[in-house]
mmCIF file of C-alpha atoms in Angstrom:
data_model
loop_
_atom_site.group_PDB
_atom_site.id
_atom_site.type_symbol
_atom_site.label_atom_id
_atom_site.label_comp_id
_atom_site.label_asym_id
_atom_site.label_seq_id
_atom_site.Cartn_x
_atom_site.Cartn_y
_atom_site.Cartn_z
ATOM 1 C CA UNK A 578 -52.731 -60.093 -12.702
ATOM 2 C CA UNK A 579 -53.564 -56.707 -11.952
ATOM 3 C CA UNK A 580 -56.586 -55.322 -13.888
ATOM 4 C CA UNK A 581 -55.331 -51.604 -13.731
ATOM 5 C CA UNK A 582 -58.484 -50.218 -11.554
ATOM 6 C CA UNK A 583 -56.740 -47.066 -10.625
ATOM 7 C CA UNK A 584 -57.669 -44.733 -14.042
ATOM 8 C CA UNK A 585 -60.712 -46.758 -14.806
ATOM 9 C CA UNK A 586 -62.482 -45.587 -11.347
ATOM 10 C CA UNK A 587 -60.848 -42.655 -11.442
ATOM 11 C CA UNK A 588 -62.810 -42.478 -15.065
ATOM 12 C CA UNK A 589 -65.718 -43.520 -13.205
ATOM 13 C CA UNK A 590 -65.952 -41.180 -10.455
ATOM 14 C CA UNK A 591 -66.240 -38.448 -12.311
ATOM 15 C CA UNK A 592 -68.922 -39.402 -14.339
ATOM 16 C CA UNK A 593 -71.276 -40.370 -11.076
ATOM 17 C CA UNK A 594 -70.282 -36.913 -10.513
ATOM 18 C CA UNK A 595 -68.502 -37.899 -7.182
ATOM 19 C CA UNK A 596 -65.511 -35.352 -6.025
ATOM 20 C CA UNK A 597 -62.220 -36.094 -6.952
ATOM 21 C CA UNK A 598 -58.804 -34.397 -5.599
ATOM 22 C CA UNK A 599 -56.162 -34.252 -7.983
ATOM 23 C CA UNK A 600 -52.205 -32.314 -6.857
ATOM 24 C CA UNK A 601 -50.207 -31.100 -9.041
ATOM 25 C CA UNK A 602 -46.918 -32.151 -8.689
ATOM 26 C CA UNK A 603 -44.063 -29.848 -9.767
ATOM 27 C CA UNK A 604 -41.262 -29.007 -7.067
ATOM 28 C CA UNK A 605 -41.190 -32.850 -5.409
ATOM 29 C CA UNK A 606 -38.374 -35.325 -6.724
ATOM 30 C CA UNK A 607 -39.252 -37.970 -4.129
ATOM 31 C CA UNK A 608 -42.037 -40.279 -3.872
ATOM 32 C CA UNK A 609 -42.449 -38.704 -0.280
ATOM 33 C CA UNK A 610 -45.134 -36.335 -2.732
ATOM 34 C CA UNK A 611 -47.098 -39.557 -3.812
ATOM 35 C CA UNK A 612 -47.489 -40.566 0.144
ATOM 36 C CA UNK A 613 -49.147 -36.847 1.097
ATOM 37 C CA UNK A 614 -50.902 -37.247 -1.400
ATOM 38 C CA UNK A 615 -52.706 -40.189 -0.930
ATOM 39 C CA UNK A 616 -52.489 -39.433 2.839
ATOM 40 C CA UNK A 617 -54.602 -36.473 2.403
ATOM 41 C CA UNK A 618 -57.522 -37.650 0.237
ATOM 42 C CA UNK A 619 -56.352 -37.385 -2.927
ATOM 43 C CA UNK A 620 -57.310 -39.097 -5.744
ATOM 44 C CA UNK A 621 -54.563 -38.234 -8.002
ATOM 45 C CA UNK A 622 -51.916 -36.644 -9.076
ATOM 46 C CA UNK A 623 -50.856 -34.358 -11.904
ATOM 47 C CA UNK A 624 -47.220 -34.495 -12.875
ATOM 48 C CA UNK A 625 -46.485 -31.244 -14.549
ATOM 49 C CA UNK A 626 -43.433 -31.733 -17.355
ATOM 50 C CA UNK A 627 -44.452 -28.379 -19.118
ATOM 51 C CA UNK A 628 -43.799 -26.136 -16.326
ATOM 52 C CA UNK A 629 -41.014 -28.150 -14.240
ATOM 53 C CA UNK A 630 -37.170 -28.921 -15.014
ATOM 54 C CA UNK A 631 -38.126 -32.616 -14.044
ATOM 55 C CA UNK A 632 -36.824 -35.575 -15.624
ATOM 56 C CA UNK A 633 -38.630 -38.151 -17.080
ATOM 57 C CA UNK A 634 -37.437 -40.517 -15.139
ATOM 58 C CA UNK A 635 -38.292 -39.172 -12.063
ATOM 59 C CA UNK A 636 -41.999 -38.374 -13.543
ATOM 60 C CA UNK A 637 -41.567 -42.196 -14.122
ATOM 61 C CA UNK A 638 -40.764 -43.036 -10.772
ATOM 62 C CA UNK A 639 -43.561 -40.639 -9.167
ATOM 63 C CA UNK A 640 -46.217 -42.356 -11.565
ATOM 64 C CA UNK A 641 -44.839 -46.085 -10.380
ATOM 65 C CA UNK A 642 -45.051 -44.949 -7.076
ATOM 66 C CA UNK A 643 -48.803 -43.617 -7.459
ATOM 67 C CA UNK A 644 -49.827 -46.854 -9.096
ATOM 68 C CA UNK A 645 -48.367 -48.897 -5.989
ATOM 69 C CA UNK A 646 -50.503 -46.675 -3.674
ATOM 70 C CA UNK A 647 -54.072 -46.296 -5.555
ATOM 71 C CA UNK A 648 -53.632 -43.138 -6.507
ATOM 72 C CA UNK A 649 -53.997 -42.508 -10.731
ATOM 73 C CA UNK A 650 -51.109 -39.706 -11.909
ATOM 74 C CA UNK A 651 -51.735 -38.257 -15.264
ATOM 75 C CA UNK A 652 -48.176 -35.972 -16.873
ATOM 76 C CA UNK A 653 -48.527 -33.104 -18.709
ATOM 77 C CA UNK A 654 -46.062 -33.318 -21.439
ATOM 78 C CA UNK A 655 -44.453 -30.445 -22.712
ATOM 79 C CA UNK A 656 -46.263 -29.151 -25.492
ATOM 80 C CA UNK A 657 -46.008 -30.809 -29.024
ATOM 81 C CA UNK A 658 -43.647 -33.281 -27.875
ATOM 82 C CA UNK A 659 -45.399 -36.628 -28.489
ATOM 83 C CA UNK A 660 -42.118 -38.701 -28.669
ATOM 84 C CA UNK A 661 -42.347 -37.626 -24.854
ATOM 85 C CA UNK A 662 -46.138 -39.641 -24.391
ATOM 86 C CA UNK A 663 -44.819 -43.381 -24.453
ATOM 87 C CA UNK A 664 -42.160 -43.225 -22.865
ATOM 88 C CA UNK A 665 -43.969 -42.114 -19.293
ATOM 89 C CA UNK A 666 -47.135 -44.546 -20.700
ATOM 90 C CA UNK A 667 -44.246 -47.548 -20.355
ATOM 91 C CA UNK A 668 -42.921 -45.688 -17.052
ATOM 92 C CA UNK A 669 -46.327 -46.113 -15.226
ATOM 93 C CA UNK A 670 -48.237 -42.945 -15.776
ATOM 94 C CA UNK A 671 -52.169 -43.806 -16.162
ATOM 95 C CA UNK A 672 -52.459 -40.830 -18.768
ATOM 96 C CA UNK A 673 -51.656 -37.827 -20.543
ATOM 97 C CA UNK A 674 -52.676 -34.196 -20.070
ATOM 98 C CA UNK A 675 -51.747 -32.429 -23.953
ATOM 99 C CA UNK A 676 -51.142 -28.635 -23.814
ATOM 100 C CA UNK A 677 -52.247 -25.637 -25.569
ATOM 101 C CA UNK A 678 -53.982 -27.950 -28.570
ATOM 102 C CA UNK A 679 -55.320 -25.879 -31.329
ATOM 103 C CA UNK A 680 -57.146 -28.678 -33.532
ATOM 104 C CA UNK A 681 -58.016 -32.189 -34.848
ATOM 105 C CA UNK A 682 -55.252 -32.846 -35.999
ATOM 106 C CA UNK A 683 -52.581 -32.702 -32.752
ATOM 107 C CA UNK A 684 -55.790 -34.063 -30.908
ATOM 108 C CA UNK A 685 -55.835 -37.123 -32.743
ATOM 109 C CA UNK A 686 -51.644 -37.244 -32.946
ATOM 110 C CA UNK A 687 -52.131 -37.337 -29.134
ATOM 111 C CA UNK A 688 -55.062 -39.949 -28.950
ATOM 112 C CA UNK A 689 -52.746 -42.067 -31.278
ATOM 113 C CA UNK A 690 -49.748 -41.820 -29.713
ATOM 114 C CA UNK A 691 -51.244 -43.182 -26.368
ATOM 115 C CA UNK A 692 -52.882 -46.514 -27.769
ATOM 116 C CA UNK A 693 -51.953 -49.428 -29.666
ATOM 117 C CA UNK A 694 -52.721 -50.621 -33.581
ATOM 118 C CA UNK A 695 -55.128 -50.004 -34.830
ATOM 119 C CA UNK A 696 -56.511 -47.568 -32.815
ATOM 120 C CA UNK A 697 -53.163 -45.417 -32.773
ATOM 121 C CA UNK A 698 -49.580 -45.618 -33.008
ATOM 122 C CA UNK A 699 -47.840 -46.126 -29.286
ATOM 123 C CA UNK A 700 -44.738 -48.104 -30.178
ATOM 124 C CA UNK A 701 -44.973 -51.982 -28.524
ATOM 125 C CA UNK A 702 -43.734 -52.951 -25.438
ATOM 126 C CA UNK A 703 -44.039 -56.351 -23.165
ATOM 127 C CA UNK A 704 -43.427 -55.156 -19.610
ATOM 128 C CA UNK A 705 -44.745 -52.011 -17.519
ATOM 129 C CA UNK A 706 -45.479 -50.960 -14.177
ATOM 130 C CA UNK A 707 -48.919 -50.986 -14.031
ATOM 131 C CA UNK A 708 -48.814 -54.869 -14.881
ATOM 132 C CA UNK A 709 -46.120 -55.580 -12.125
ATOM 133 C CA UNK A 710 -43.229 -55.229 -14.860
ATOM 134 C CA UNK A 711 -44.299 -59.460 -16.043
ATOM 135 C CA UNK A 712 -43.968 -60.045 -19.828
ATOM 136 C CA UNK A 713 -46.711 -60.061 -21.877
ATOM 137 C CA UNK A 714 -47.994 -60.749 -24.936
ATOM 138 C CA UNK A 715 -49.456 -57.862 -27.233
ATOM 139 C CA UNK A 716 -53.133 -60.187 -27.771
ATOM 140 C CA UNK A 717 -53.316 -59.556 -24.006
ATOM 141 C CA UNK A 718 -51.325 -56.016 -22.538
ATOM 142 C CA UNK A 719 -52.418 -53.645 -25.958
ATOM 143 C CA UNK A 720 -56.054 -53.898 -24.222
ATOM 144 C CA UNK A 721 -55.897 -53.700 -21.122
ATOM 145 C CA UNK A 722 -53.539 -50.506 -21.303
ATOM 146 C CA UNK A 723 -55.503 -49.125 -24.209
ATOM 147 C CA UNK A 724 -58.464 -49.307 -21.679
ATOM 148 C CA UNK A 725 -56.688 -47.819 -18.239
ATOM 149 C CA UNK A 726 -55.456 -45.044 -20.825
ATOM 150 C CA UNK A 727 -56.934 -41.562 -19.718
ATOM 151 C CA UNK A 728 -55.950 -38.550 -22.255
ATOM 152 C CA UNK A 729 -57.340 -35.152 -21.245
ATOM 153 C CA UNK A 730 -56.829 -32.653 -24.415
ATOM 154 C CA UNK A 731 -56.073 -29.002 -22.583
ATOM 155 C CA UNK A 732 -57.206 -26.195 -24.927
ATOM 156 C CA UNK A 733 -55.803 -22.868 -24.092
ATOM 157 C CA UNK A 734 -56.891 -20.472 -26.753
ATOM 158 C CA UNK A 735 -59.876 -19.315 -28.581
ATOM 159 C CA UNK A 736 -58.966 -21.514 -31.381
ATOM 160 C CA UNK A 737 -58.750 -24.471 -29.676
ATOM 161 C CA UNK A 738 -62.329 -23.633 -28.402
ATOM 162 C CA UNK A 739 -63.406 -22.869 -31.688
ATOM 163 C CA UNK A 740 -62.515 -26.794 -32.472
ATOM 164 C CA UNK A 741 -63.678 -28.227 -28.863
ATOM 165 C CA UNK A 742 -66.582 -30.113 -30.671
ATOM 166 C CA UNK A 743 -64.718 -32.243 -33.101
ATOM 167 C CA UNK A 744 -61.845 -32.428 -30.585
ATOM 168 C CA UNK A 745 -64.589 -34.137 -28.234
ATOM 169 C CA UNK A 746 -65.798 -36.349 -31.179
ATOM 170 C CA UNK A 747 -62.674 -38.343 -31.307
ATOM 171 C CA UNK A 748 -61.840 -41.867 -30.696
ATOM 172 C CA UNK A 749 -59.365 -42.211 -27.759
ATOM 173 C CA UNK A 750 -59.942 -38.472 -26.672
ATOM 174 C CA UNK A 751 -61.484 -38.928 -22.499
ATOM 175 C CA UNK A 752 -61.442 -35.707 -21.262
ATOM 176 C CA UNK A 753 -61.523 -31.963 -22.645
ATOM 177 C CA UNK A 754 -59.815 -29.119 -20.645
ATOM 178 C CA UNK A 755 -59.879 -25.289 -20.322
ATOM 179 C CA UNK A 756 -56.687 -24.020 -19.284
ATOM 180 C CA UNK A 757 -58.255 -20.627 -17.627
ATOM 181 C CA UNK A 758 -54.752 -18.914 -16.970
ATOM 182 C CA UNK A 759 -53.570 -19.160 -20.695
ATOM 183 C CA UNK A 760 -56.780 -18.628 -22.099
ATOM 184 C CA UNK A 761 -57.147 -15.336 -20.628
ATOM 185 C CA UNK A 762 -53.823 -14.442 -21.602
ATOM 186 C CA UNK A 763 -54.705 -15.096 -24.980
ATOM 187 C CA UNK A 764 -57.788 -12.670 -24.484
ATOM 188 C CA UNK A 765 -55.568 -10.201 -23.452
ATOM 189 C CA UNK A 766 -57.051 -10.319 -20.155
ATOM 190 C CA UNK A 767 -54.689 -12.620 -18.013
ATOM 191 C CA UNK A 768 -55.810 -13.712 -14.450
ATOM 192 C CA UNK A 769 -59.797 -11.831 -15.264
ATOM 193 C CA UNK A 770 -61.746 -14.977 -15.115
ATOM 194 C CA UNK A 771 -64.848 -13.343 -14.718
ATOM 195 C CA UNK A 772 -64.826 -12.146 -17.922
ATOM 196 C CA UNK A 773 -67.829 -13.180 -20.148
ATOM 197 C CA UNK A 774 -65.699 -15.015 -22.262
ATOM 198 C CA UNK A 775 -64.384 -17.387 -19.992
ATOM 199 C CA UNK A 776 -67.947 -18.259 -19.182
ATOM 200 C CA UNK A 777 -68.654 -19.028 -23.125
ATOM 201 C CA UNK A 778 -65.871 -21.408 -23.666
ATOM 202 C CA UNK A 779 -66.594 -23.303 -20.803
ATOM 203 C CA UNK A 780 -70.241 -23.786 -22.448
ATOM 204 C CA UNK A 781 -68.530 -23.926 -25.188
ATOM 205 C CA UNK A 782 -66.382 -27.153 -24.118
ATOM 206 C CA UNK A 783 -69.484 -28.734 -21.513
ATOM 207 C CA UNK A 784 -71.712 -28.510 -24.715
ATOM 208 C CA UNK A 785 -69.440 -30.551 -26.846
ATOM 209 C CA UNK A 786 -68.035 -32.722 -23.798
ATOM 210 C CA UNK A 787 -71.966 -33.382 -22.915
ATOM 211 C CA UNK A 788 -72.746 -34.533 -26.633
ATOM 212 C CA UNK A 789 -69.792 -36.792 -26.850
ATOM 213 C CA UNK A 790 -70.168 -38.293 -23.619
ATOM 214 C CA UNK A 791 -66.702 -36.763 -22.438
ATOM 215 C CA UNK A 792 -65.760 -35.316 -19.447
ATOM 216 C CA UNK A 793 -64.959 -31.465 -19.027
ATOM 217 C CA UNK A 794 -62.298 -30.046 -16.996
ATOM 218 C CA UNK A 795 -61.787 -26.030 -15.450
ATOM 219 C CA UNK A 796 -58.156 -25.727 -14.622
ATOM 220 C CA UNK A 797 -56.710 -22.352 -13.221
ATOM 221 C CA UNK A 798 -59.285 -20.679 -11.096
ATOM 222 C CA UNK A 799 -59.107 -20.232 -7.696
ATOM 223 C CA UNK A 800 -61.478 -18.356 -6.605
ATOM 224 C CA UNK A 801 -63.926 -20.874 -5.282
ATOM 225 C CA UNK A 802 -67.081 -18.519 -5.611
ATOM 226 C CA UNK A 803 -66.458 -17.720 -9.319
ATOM 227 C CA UNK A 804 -65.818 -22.099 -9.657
ATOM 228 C CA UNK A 805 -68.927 -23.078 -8.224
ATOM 229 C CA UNK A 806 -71.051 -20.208 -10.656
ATOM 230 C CA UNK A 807 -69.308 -22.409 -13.769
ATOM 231 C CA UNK A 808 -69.754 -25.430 -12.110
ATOM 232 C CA UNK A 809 -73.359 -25.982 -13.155
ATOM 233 C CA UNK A 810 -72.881 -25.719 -16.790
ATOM 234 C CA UNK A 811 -70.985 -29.100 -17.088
ATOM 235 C CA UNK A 812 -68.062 -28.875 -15.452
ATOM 236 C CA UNK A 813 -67.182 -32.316 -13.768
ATOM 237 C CA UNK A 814 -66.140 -33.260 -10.171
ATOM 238 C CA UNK A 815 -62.134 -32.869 -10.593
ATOM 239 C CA UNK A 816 -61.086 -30.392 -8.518
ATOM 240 C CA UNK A 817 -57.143 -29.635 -8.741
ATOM 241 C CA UNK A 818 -56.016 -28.519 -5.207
ATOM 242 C CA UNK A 819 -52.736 -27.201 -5.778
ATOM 243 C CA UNK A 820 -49.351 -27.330 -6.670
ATOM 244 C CA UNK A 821 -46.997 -28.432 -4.778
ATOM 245 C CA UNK A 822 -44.620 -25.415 -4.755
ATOM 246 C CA UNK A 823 -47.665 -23.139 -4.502
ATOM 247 C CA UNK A 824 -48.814 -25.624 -0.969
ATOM 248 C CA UNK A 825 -45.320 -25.389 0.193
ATOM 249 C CA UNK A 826 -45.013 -21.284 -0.079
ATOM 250 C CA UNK A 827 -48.271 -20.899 1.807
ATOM 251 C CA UNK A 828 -47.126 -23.760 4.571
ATOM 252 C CA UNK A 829 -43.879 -21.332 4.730
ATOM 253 C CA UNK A 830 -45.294 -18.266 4.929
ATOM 254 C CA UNK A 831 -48.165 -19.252 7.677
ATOM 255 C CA UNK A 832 -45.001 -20.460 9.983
ATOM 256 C CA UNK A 833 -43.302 -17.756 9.427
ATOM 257 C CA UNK A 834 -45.984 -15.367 10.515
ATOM 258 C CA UNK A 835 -46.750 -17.408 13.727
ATOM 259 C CA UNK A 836 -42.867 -17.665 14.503
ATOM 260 C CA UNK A 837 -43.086 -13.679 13.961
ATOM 261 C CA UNK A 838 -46.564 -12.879 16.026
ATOM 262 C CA UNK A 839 -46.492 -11.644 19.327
ATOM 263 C CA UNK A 840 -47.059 -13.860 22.182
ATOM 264 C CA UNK A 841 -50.092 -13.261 24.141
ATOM 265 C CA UNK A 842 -49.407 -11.868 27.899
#
């Protein structure tokens, strides 16, 4: 029986502090995506639901796929829609990336809605991917899927900062995130991340991830000087690489030019 490795040293990497290559799937439909990935040294994948026209059925099929190869994919759900969070649990995602939360309260909806009674609320089920699809019984799958469960809370605004502490103090809650492109918006600053305020919320979140024994995420910023100055104040070893559109544009564009360059005489 499989003992669902993928999450739990994915878990485990980043707190040795070892780096870890996550893509962020949005564009692909085909588990073609899933092979690059782990072709190219990733880790894992991010399935993004909030900002794709995807189905969940082919998030399903991405995250089966992923599971088959090593590689740990996480889906971000559209926001507030935790009817959404079993059903790609069952379809073989290892975890769930929650948008834009605000406080406690949807925190804890989310931690619930991703494990079993008593712990939470994730509605029963026998068979999934991760286990090879073989019927079992709850005394035996509602643990080991409540374990290989990763659920990264993605706060976006100052008031989700504000909260970041007692967001990090809950049961079932893995990983905190700063969503750096939204949170700016919010500041009325979009795309400055060098503003001082950035820099205090991800203190803000390291602090509270540090005392909880969490793990805390910096999504949105590419500029790899400006990373490695926030780096040292907790951030962890995930490093997002791209998406896939954004990979494909640039691939695009850099043929393009070298189609369009003058050959050398």
């Amino acid at each position: 029986m499989s003992q669902l490795p993928h999450s739990r040293r994915f878990l485990e990497r980043l707190h040795a502090g070892e780096p870890t290559l996550m893509l962020t799937v949005r564009t692909s439909r085909t588990m073609d995506v899933v092979h690059i990935a782990r072709s190219t040294g990733h880790h894992g994948i991010m399935v993004d639901l909030e900002h794709s026209t995807m189905s969940t059925d082919v998030a399903a099929q991405l995250c089966a796929a992923a599971d088959s190869l090593g590689v740990t994919a996480l889906v971000r759900v559209p926001e507030r829609e935790y009817g959404m969070i079993g059903r790609v649990l069952d379809g073989g995602a290892h975890g769930i990336i929650a948008p834009r939360i605000e406080t406690v309260e949807q925190a804890r909806d989310v931690a619930r809605a991703c494990r079993f009674a008593p712990r939470g609320q994730r509605s029963q089920t026998n068979m999934v991917p991760q286990l090879g699809l073989r019927p079992m019984p709850a005394r035996e799958l509602n643990p080991a899927l409540d374990d290989a469960t990763i659920v990264q809370i993605l706060l976006e605004t100052p008031a989700g900062i504000a909260n970041a502490e007692a967001i990090a103090a809950l049961d079932g809650v893995d990983m905190l995130a700063l969503g750096a492109n939204d949170f700016t918006a919010e500041l009325g600053v979009p795309g400055q991340y060098d503003d001082p305020r950035v820099r205090e919320a991800v203190r803000t979140l390291a602090d509270a991830c540090r005392k909880h024994g969490k793990l805390m995420v910096l999504g949105g910023i590419g500029d790899r000087a400006l990373l490695d100055s926030l780096v040292p104040l907790g951030v962890c070893a995930l490093r997002i690489t791209g998406t896939d559109t954004a990979l494909l544009f640039e691939g695009a564009r850099a043929h393009a030019e070298r189609a369009l360059a003058p050959h050398d005489r």
